[in-house]
Short mmCIF file of C-alpha atoms and ligand atoms in Angstrom, two decimals:
data_model
loop_
_atom_site.label_atom_id
_atom_site.label_comp_id
_atom_site.label_asym_id
_atom_site.label_seq_id
_atom_site.Cartn_x
_atom_site.Cartn_y
_atom_site.Cartn_z
CA UNK A 82 21.46 -11.08 -7.11
CA UNK A 83 18.87 -13.75 -7.91
CA UNK A 84 16.23 -11.89 -5.87
CA UNK A 85 17.09 -8.61 -7.58
CA UNK A 86 16.88 -10.14 -11.07
CA UNK A 87 13.57 -11.70 -10.12
CA UNK A 88 12.15 -8.40 -8.85
CA UNK A 89 13.25 -6.53 -11.99
CA UNK A 90 11.76 -9.16 -14.28
CA UNK A 91 8.56 -9.00 -12.21
CA UNK A 92 8.52 -5.22 -12.74
CA UNK A 93 8.77 -5.72 -16.49
CA UNK A 94 6.10 -8.46 -16.40
CA UNK A 95 3.77 -6.36 -14.25
CA UNK A 96 4.27 -3.31 -16.49
CA UNK A 97 4.56 -0.64 -13.82
CA UNK A 98 3.60 2.17 -16.19
CA UNK A 99 1.85 4.21 -13.45
CA UNK A 100 4.47 3.93 -10.70
CA UNK A 101 7.29 1.53 -9.93
CA UNK A 102 6.88 0.43 -6.30
CA UNK A 103 9.87 1.30 -4.12
CA UNK A 104 11.54 -1.36 -1.90
CA UNK A 105 8.68 -3.70 -2.74
CA UNK A 106 9.89 -6.84 -0.97
CA UNK A 107 11.37 -5.02 2.05
CA UNK A 108 8.17 -3.08 2.74
CA UNK A 109 5.77 -5.98 2.32
CA UNK A 110 8.06 -8.33 4.27
CA UNK A 111 8.05 -5.63 6.97
CA UNK A 112 4.29 -6.07 7.39
CA UNK A 113 4.88 -9.69 8.55
CA UNK A 114 1.65 -10.67 6.83
CA UNK A 115 -0.76 -13.15 8.39
CA UNK A 116 -2.63 -14.72 5.51
CA UNK A 117 -6.04 -14.08 7.05
CA UNK A 118 -5.25 -10.66 8.52
CA UNK A 119 -6.67 -7.22 7.76
CA UNK A 120 -4.26 -4.72 6.15
CA UNK A 121 -4.26 -1.12 4.96
CA UNK A 122 -2.28 0.27 2.04
CA UNK A 123 -2.80 3.97 2.72
CA UNK A 124 -1.20 5.11 -0.54
CA UNK A 125 -2.52 2.80 -3.25
CA UNK A 126 -1.12 4.77 -6.25
CA UNK A 127 -0.58 2.29 -9.09
CA UNK A 128 -1.22 -0.58 -6.68
CA UNK A 129 2.24 -2.18 -6.84
CA UNK A 130 2.51 -2.69 -3.08
CA UNK A 131 -1.16 -3.65 -2.81
CA UNK A 132 -0.79 -6.43 -5.38
CA UNK A 133 2.17 -7.86 -3.50
CA UNK A 134 0.19 -7.77 -0.24
CA UNK A 135 -2.78 -9.46 -1.91
CA UNK A 136 -0.50 -12.21 -3.22
CA UNK A 137 0.26 -13.07 0.42
CA UNK A 138 -3.37 -13.07 1.63
CA UNK A 139 -5.73 -16.03 1.59
CA UNK A 140 -9.51 -16.01 1.42
CA UNK A 141 -10.58 -14.45 4.72
CA UNK A 142 -7.77 -11.90 4.64
CA UNK A 143 -8.59 -8.37 3.50
CA UNK A 144 -6.76 -5.33 2.16
CA UNK A 145 -8.14 -1.78 2.11
CA UNK A 146 -6.38 0.51 -0.37
CA UNK A 147 -6.66 4.27 0.21
CA UNK A 148 -5.90 7.00 -2.28
CA UNK A 149 -7.31 10.49 -2.63
CA UNK A 150 -6.64 10.56 -6.36
CA UNK A 151 -9.32 9.59 -8.89
CA UNK A 152 -6.71 8.25 -11.32
CA UNK A 153 -5.54 5.72 -8.70
CA UNK A 154 -9.08 4.42 -8.24
CA UNK A 155 -9.14 3.31 -11.87
CA UNK A 156 -6.25 0.93 -11.07
CA UNK A 157 -8.02 -0.85 -8.21
CA UNK A 158 -8.02 -4.65 -8.65
CA UNK A 159 -11.31 -6.47 -8.82
CA UNK A 160 -10.76 -8.92 -6.01
CA UNK A 161 -13.13 -9.88 -3.22
CA UNK A 162 -10.26 -9.52 -0.73
CA UNK A 163 -9.75 -5.85 -1.72
CA UNK A 164 -11.68 -2.62 -1.08
CA UNK A 165 -10.63 0.73 -2.53
CA UNK A 166 -11.34 3.82 -0.41
CA UNK A 167 -11.06 7.16 -2.19
CA UNK A 168 -10.19 9.37 0.73
CA UNK A 169 -7.41 11.18 2.46
CA UNK A 170 -5.67 8.67 4.73
CA UNK A 171 -6.04 11.04 7.67
CA UNK A 172 -9.58 9.66 8.05
CA UNK A 173 -8.47 6.05 8.29
CA UNK A 174 -10.04 5.45 11.70
CA UNK A 175 -13.47 6.71 10.59
CA UNK A 176 -13.31 4.40 7.59
CA UNK A 177 -12.31 1.38 9.64
CA UNK A 178 -15.15 2.13 12.04
CA UNK A 179 -17.48 2.21 9.03
CA UNK A 180 -16.22 -1.20 7.87
CA UNK A 181 -16.43 -2.62 11.40
CA UNK A 182 -12.73 -3.07 12.22
CA UNK A 183 -11.47 -2.14 15.69
CA UNK A 184 -7.95 -3.44 15.08
CA UNK A 185 -5.75 -3.75 12.01
CA UNK A 186 -2.88 -6.21 11.55
CA UNK A 187 -0.63 -4.04 9.40
CA UNK A 188 -0.50 -0.58 7.83
CA UNK A 189 1.67 0.55 4.94
CA UNK A 190 2.21 4.14 3.75
CA UNK A 191 4.43 5.08 0.80
CA UNK A 192 4.26 8.86 0.99
CA UNK A 193 4.29 11.67 -1.56
CA UNK A 194 3.32 11.64 -5.20
CA UNK A 195 3.42 8.82 -7.72
CA UNK A 196 5.34 8.87 -11.00
CA UNK A 197 1.94 9.19 -12.65
CA UNK A 198 1.50 12.61 -11.03
CA UNK A 199 4.89 13.81 -12.29
CA UNK A 200 4.46 12.31 -15.75
CA UNK A 201 0.93 13.60 -16.38
CA UNK A 202 1.95 17.09 -17.41
CA UNK A 203 -1.47 18.70 -17.08
CA UNK A 204 -1.64 17.95 -13.35
CA UNK A 205 0.94 20.72 -12.85
CA UNK A 206 3.30 18.76 -10.54
CA UNK A 207 6.35 19.04 -12.77
CA UNK A 208 8.31 21.89 -14.32
CA UNK A 209 9.13 19.57 -17.24
CA UNK A 210 5.75 20.45 -18.75
CA UNK A 211 4.00 23.79 -19.19
CA UNK A 212 0.58 23.36 -17.59
CA UNK A 213 -1.88 25.10 -15.27
CA UNK A 214 -0.49 25.51 -11.74
CA UNK A 215 -2.57 22.84 -10.05
CA UNK A 216 -0.69 20.18 -7.98
CA UNK A 217 -3.79 18.81 -6.23
CA UNK A 218 -3.62 15.07 -5.55
CA UNK A 219 -7.33 15.18 -4.79
CA UNK A 220 -8.85 16.70 -7.90
CA UNK A 221 -11.83 17.89 -5.82
CA UNK A 222 -9.78 19.80 -3.25
CA UNK A 223 -10.19 23.58 -3.15
CA UNK A 224 -6.61 24.83 -2.77
CA UNK A 225 -4.41 24.79 -5.88
CA UNK A 226 -0.81 25.85 -6.43
CA UNK A 227 -2.09 28.86 -8.38
CA UNK A 228 -3.77 30.20 -5.25
CA UNK A 229 -0.71 29.57 -3.09
CA UNK A 230 1.62 31.30 -5.56
CA UNK A 231 -0.66 34.29 -6.21
CA UNK A 232 -2.40 34.82 -2.87
CA UNK A 233 -0.05 33.79 -0.03
CA UNK A 234 1.93 36.54 1.70
CA UNK A 235 5.65 36.89 1.05
CA UNK A 236 6.42 35.60 4.57
CA UNK A 237 4.19 32.56 4.14
CA UNK A 238 5.85 31.73 0.80
CA UNK A 239 9.31 32.09 2.34
CA UNK A 240 8.30 29.70 5.14
CA UNK A 241 7.08 27.13 2.62
CA UNK A 242 10.31 27.31 0.59
CA UNK A 243 12.44 27.06 3.75
CA UNK A 244 10.50 24.32 5.55
CA UNK A 245 9.22 22.12 2.74
CA UNK A 246 11.80 22.92 0.06
CA UNK A 247 14.73 23.19 2.51
CA UNK A 248 15.99 26.12 0.40
CA UNK A 249 18.60 28.48 1.77
CA UNK A 250 17.48 31.48 -0.31
CA UNK A 251 13.81 31.10 0.64
CA UNK A 252 13.37 34.84 1.35
CA UNK A 253 14.89 35.84 -1.99
CA UNK A 254 12.65 33.33 -3.80
CA UNK A 255 9.51 34.61 -2.08
CA UNK A 256 10.43 38.22 -2.79
CA UNK A 257 11.10 37.44 -6.48
CA UNK A 258 7.76 35.68 -6.75
CA UNK A 259 5.85 38.55 -5.15
CA UNK A 260 7.49 41.05 -7.54
CA UNK A 261 6.73 38.83 -10.56
CA UNK A 262 3.06 38.37 -9.64
CA UNK A 263 2.64 42.14 -9.21
CA UNK A 264 3.15 42.34 -13.00
CA UNK A 265 0.42 39.78 -13.69
CA UNK A 266 -1.03 36.51 -12.39
CA UNK A 267 1.25 33.47 -12.45
CA UNK A 268 -1.06 30.82 -13.84
CA UNK A 269 1.19 28.11 -15.29
CA UNK A 270 4.19 26.00 -14.32
CA UNK A 271 6.10 27.67 -17.16
CA UNK A 272 5.41 31.17 -15.82
CA UNK A 273 6.46 30.10 -12.33
CA UNK A 274 9.70 28.59 -13.61
CA UNK A 275 10.41 31.69 -15.71
CA UNK A 276 9.86 33.99 -12.73
CA UNK A 277 12.22 32.06 -10.45
CA UNK A 278 14.97 30.94 -12.82
CA UNK A 279 17.02 34.17 -12.39
CA UNK A 280 17.46 33.49 -8.65
CA UNK A 281 18.26 29.77 -8.90
CA UNK A 282 21.91 28.73 -8.92
CA UNK A 283 22.77 27.86 -12.55
CA UNK A 284 24.62 24.67 -11.68
CA UNK A 285 21.71 23.45 -9.54
CA UNK A 286 18.84 24.96 -11.49
CA UNK A 287 16.89 21.73 -12.01
CA UNK A 288 17.43 20.47 -8.46
CA UNK A 289 16.37 23.80 -6.99
CA UNK A 290 13.33 24.03 -9.27
CA UNK A 291 12.35 20.51 -8.15
CA UNK A 292 12.59 21.72 -4.54
CA UNK A 293 10.36 24.73 -5.27
CA UNK A 294 7.77 22.46 -6.86
CA UNK A 295 8.02 19.95 -4.00
CA UNK A 296 7.51 22.71 -1.43
CA UNK A 297 4.39 24.04 -3.15
CA UNK A 298 2.99 20.53 -3.60
CA UNK A 299 3.40 19.76 0.12
CA UNK A 300 1.54 22.97 1.00
CA UNK A 301 -1.25 22.49 -1.56
CA UNK A 302 -1.97 18.98 -0.32
CA UNK A 303 -1.52 19.69 3.39
CA UNK A 304 0.84 16.72 3.46
CA UNK A 305 2.48 17.29 6.84
CA UNK A 306 -0.79 17.72 8.72
CA UNK A 307 -2.30 14.65 7.02
CA UNK A 308 0.79 12.60 7.90
CA UNK A 309 0.67 13.71 11.52
CA UNK A 310 -3.01 12.75 11.85
CA UNK A 311 -2.50 9.48 10.03
CA UNK A 312 0.46 8.39 12.18
CA UNK A 313 -1.48 9.02 15.39
CA UNK A 314 -4.57 7.19 14.08
CA UNK A 315 -2.50 4.27 12.73
CA UNK A 316 -0.74 3.85 16.08
CA UNK A 317 -4.09 3.74 17.88
CA UNK A 318 -5.77 1.26 15.56
CA UNK A 319 -2.92 -1.24 15.17
CA UNK A 320 -3.53 -4.63 16.79
CA UNK A 321 -0.97 -5.84 19.37
CA UNK A 322 1.98 -7.17 17.32
CA UNK A 323 0.61 -5.29 14.28
CA UNK A 324 3.15 -3.58 12.03
CA UNK A 325 3.42 0.01 10.78
CA UNK A 326 5.62 0.33 7.67
CA UNK A 327 6.36 3.77 6.22
CA UNK A 328 8.38 4.93 3.21
CA UNK A 329 9.28 8.64 3.32
CA UNK A 330 10.98 10.96 0.81
CA UNK A 331 11.44 14.14 2.86
CA UNK A 332 13.39 14.80 6.06
CA UNK A 333 10.38 16.37 7.86
CA UNK A 334 8.27 13.30 7.08
CA UNK A 335 11.02 10.98 8.20
CA UNK A 336 11.42 12.85 11.49
CA UNK A 337 7.72 12.48 12.30
CA UNK A 338 7.79 8.76 11.45
CA UNK A 339 10.95 8.20 13.52
CA UNK A 340 9.39 10.05 16.46
CA UNK A 341 6.11 8.15 16.46
CA UNK A 342 7.93 4.84 16.18
CA UNK A 343 10.22 5.69 19.11
CA UNK A 344 8.07 7.79 21.41
CA UNK A 345 4.47 7.26 20.29
CA UNK A 346 4.06 10.92 19.29
CA UNK A 347 5.18 12.92 16.25
CA UNK A 348 6.84 15.62 18.40
CA UNK A 349 9.38 13.14 19.74
CA UNK A 350 8.55 13.72 23.42
CA UNK A 351 9.98 10.81 25.32
CA UNK A 352 7.67 9.61 28.11
CA UNK A 353 8.92 7.27 30.82
CA UNK A 354 7.08 5.00 33.24
CA UNK A 355 7.78 5.11 37.00
CA UNK A 356 10.76 2.76 36.50
CA UNK A 357 12.33 5.00 33.86
CA UNK A 358 11.47 2.72 30.92
CA UNK A 359 10.38 4.38 27.68
CA UNK A 360 6.59 4.39 27.61
CA UNK A 361 5.57 4.04 23.96
CA UNK A 362 2.88 2.00 22.20
CA UNK A 363 5.33 1.07 19.41
CA UNK A 364 8.85 -0.22 19.18
CA UNK A 365 11.07 0.09 16.09
CA UNK A 366 11.88 -3.06 14.16
CA UNK A 367 15.44 -3.00 12.79
CA UNK A 368 17.19 0.10 11.50
CA UNK A 369 16.07 2.60 8.91
CA UNK A 370 16.62 1.09 5.42
CA UNK A 371 17.29 2.70 2.04
CA UNK A 372 17.01 1.22 -1.48
CA UNK A 373 19.95 -0.83 -2.78
CA UNK A 374 22.32 0.89 -5.21
CA UNK A 375 20.88 -1.25 -7.96
CA UNK A 376 17.31 -0.17 -7.21
CA UNK A 377 18.42 3.47 -7.13
CA UNK A 378 20.09 3.08 -10.53
CA UNK A 379 17.09 1.34 -12.04
CA UNK A 380 14.54 3.64 -10.44
CA UNK A 381 16.13 7.04 -9.74
CA UNK A 382 12.88 8.20 -8.12
CA UNK A 383 13.59 5.75 -5.28
CA UNK A 384 16.79 7.58 -4.37
CA UNK A 385 15.57 9.60 -1.40
CA UNK A 386 13.43 6.80 0.08
CA UNK A 387 13.74 5.87 3.74
CA UNK A 388 11.93 2.85 5.12
CA UNK A 389 11.01 2.50 8.80
CA UNK A 390 9.14 -0.33 10.45
CA UNK A 391 7.56 -0.52 13.92
CA UNK A 392 5.47 -3.01 15.85
CA UNK A 393 2.67 -2.38 18.34
CA UNK A 394 3.69 -3.46 21.79
CA UNK A 395 1.56 -6.16 23.42
CA UNK A 396 0.54 -4.69 26.75
C1 SAM B 581 4.27 7.18 -3.82
S1 SAM B 581 2.64 6.94 -4.37
C2 SAM B 581 2.29 5.29 -3.87
C3 SAM B 581 2.67 4.28 -4.89
C4 SAM B 581 2.23 2.88 -4.55
N1 SAM B 581 2.86 2.39 -3.34
C5 SAM B 581 2.49 1.94 -5.69
O1 SAM B 581 3.09 0.89 -5.48
O2 SAM B 581 2.08 2.24 -6.82
C6 SAM B 581 1.69 7.85 -3.23
C7 SAM B 581 0.19 7.81 -3.49
O3 SAM B 581 -0.44 8.20 -2.28
C8 SAM B 581 -1.47 9.11 -2.54
N2 SAM B 581 -1.54 9.98 -1.38
C9 SAM B 581 -0.61 10.83 -0.92
N3 SAM B 581 -1.03 11.44 0.20
C10 SAM B 581 -2.26 10.94 0.47
C11 SAM B 581 -3.20 11.17 1.50
N4 SAM B 581 -2.99 12.06 2.48
N5 SAM B 581 -4.36 10.48 1.48
C12 SAM B 581 -4.61 9.58 0.48
N6 SAM B 581 -3.75 9.33 -0.53
C13 SAM B 581 -2.59 10.00 -0.54
C14 SAM B 581 -1.08 9.82 -3.82
O4 SAM B 581 -2.22 10.25 -4.52
C15 SAM B 581 -0.29 8.73 -4.57
O5 SAM B 581 -1.12 8.05 -5.47
#
């Protein structure tokens, strides 16, 4: 209780207006920080996790914070122990090569979008605001939600709704969208919501609309491919005993993270050595964790979070 009260008062003190960090202590504790180690926060966002990591580093330790979003860059702390890298985290190995690091002591990823994305109406991530259909985390990326909605085939749209939105009526949704766009371009979040509302269950309208938006966002930002590449690169670059800590918010993400932590690959192919022992560069540390009930009440956006931690095996 004391710890919880302390964390909540810290949140108020720190004024997390951009994004309230999820499972802050659990994730940063999971990194098992060495005060002079080198760490990566692959999803800097509002910098909540990064600031906690920095508070545990001494002079000589270093943290690299990645984010592909320009808005996040503006939040980067001015601290000689910190470097902000505006890039997709899939390129983490190239960046570490550039900065001269062959091995990293700990890597944190807190996936998905920040509250800032959802609350900044004009970015087009939320159906709560009428705005251009954008949804790009990287404002310089080419693909926007408007292109996906207006140019993808009906089959491709159905796949996106089924896989990334986990929606049962994915075919019906795609068909409705294709019919609506035949009458005129769908250019705003409001027009998209209007087109799909008739085929969303009334009792679950908001939840289903959130799933539609989530599915399109995942496609626009190529999130699954980036995650796959990042997990492989992170596993390779971790130092022996180094920790990989990942917070996911989607079952497909969580499956990939679970697989890499168990088997060393995102497909979940179990390899065995000649003695029948599992041959993997990582081993899981503890069980999957979720936010406490109190955290979920105080920060409803933490509700679907799953935290997994793994350690690089010393060979
Ligand atoms: C959930 S937020 C992280 C919040 C952060 N932990 C905090 O405490 O404020 C996820 C952030 O990761 C960024 N992001 C998501 N996917 C990314 C990727 N592939 N490469 C770089 N940044 C990414 C988003 O732009 C967003 O700012």
